[in-house]
XYZ file of C-alpha atoms in Angstrom:
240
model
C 0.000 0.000 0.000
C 1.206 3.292 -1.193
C 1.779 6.149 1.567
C -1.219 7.874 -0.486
C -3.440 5.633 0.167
C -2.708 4.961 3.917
C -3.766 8.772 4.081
C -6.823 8.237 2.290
C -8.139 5.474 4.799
C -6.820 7.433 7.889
C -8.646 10.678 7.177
C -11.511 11.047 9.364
C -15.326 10.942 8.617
C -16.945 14.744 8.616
C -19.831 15.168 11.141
C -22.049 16.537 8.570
C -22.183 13.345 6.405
C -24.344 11.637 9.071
C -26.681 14.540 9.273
C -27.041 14.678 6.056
C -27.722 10.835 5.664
C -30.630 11.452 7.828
C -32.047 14.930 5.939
C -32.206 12.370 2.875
C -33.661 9.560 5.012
C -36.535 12.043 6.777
C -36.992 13.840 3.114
C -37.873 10.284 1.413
C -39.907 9.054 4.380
C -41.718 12.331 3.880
C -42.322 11.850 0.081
C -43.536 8.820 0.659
C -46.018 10.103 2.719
C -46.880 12.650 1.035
C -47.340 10.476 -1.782
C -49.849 7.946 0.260
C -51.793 11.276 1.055
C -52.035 12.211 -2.439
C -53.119 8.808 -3.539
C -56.042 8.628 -0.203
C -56.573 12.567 -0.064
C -59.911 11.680 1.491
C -58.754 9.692 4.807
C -57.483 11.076 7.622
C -55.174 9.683 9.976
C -56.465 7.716 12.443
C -56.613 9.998 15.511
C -58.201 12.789 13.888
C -60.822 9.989 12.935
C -61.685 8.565 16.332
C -61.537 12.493 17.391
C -63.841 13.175 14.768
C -66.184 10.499 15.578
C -66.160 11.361 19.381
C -66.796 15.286 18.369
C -69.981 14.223 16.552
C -71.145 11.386 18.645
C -71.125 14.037 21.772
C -73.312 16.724 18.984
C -75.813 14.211 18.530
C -76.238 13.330 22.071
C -76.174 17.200 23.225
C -78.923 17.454 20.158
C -80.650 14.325 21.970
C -81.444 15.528 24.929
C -81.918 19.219 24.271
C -85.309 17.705 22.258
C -85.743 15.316 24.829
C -85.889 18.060 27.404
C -87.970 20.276 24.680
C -90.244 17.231 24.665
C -91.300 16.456 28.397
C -91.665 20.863 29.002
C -94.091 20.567 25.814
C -95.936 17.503 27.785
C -96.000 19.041 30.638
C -97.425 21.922 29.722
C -99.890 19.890 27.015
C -101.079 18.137 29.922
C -101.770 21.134 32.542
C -103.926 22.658 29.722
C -105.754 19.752 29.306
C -106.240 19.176 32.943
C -107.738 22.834 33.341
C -109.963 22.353 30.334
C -111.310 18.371 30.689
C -110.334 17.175 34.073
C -109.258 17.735 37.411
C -108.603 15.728 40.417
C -110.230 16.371 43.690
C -110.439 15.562 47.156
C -113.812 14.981 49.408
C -114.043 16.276 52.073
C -116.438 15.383 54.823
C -119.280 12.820 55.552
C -122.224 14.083 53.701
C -121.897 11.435 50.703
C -121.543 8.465 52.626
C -121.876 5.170 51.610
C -120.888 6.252 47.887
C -118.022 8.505 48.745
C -115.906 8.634 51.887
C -113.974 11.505 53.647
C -110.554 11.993 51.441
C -110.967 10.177 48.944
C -109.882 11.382 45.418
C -112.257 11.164 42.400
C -111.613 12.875 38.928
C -113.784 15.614 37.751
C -115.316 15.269 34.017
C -115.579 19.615 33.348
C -117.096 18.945 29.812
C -119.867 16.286 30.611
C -123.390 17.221 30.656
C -124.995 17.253 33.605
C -127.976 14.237 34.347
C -130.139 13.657 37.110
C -128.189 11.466 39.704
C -125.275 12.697 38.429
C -122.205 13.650 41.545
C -121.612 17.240 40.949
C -118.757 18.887 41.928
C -119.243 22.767 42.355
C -118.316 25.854 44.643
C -120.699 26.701 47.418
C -121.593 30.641 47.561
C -122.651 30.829 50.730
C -119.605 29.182 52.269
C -117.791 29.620 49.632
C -116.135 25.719 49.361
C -116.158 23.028 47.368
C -118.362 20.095 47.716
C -119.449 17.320 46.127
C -123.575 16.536 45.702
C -125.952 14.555 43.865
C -128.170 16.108 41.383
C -131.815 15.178 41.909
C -134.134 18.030 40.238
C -133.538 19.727 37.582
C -134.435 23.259 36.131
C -138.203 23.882 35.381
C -139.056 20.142 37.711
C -141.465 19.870 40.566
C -140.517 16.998 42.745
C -141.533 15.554 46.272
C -140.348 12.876 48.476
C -142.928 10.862 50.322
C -141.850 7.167 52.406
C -138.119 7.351 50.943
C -139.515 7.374 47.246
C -138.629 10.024 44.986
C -141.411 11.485 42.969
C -140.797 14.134 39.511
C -143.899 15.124 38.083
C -145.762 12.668 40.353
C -143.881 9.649 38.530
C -141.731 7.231 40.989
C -138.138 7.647 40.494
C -135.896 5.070 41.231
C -132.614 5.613 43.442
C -130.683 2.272 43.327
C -127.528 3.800 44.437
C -129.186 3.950 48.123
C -130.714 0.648 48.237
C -127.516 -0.683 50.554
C -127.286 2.031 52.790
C -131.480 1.937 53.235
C -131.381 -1.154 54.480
C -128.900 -0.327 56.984
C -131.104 2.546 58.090
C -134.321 0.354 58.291
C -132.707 -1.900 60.475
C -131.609 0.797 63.133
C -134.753 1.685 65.043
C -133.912 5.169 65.736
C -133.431 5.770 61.829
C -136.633 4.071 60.180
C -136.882 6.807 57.685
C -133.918 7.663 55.619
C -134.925 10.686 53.593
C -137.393 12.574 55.409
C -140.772 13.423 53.431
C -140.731 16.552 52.014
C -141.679 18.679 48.676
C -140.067 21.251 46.786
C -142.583 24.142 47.718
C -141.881 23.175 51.523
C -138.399 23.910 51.894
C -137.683 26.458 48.513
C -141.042 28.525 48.310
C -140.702 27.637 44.549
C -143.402 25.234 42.837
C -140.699 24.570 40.472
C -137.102 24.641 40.117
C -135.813 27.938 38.375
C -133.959 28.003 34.798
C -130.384 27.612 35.308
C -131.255 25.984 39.153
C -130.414 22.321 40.255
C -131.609 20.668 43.924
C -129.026 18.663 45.387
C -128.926 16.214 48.197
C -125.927 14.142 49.770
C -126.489 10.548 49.830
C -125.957 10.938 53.911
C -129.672 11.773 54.236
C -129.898 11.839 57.858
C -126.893 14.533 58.165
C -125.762 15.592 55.080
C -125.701 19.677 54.148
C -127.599 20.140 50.893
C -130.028 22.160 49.047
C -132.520 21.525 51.893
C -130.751 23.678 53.877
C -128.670 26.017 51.300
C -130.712 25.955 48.428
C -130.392 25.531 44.937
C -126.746 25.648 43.346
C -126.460 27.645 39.984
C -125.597 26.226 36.820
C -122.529 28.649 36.519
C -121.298 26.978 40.006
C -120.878 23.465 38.581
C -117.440 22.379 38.030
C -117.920 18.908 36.543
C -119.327 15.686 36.684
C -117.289 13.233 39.298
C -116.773 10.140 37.149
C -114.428 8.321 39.303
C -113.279 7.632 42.135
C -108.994 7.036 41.700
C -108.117 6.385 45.489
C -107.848 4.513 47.990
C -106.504 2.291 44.919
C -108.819 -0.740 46.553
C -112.272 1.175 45.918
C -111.604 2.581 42.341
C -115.411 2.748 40.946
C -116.562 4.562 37.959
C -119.759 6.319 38.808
């Protein structure tokens, strides 16, 4: 070997030649990407996928339950308008429509249903100014009487099956052998017949209830609705 060449081999390597091995190595590795880009321009990497998904997975469920929330107010709302138009729910209070009805129970409260004879009223008293619960028996322009516990309209026998139970009861207590006491219409209103826009109303208490016997006819305009059920104690629930 020639003194030349042992120079050659002992001349050391410049620090620049690695760096600039790995420039060329970073530069192709960057092509190549840039070329995998250019062929799938549409795909992202995967992160921004998965952070993509999560973004618009967390929209839809923010959507979600802003309409679910929208929803339930709208229902709610739907259902108090309905409640103050149709029905209501009520409580008794007091003993005047025993057997049929009991001291708090709850019934609901038809407000759009016509009233009928026998029909349980619910409607504000003036004179005391509270709410009560009575049964209709005359209407406006009737003459009526009540004569050995028989109800009488227009001198024609009127049926009340919804006290046969509780008459019997009566009958057999000695001190009670009368459950609705006779009387007529003129005898405890002055009136030969009921007034337009007037209704009579008894409690199905006879012996102690507070009705029109004592307070007179209720007005039309008075009458909240027609009880139509009675919701609790959940054991009794009857339809009336």
């Amino acid at each position: 070997m020639t003194r030349e060449n042992r120079n050659i081999k002992a001349r050391p390597k410049s620090p620049n030649s690695s760096v600039k091995v790995k420039s060329t190595k970073d530069k192709r590795r960057k092509q190549v990407n840039r070329k995998q880009q250019e062929k799938n321009p549409q795909l992202p990497n995967k992160k921004k996928r998965l952070a993509h998904k999560k973004k618009k997975l967390q929209k839809k469920m923010k959507q979600l339950f802003q309409e679910l929330g929208l929803t339930i107010l709208i229902t709610f709302f739907l259902l108090i308008i309905i409640q103050q138009l149709t029905f209501s729910l009520t409580k008794i209070e007091g003993y005047s429509m025993l057997n049929t009805l009991m001291d708090n129970d709850r019934v609901l409260v038809n407000k759009l249903s016509k009233v009928k004879r026998f029909d349980l009223v619910y409607y504000r008293d003036t004179k005391s100014n509270e709410m009560a619960v009575r049964r209709i028996i005359g209407l406006p322009k009737e003459q009526f009487y009540y004569r050995e516990d028989q109800l009488f309209v227009e001198d024609k026998r009127v049926p009340e099956r919804f006290l046969v139970e509780i008459m019997k009861t009566s009958r057999n207590d000695k001190k009670n052998s009368t459950f609705t006491k006779d009387f007529g219409l003129q005898e405890v209103t002055g009136d030969q017949r009921i007034p337009e826009g007037k209704y009579f109303v008894l409690g199905d208490n006879r012996p102690y209830a507070s009705d029109s016997r004592e307070l007179g006819y209720i007005d039309e305009k008075d009458i909240v609705g027609v009880v139509k059920m009675r919701v609790m104690p959940f054991h009794q629930i009857q339809s009336f």
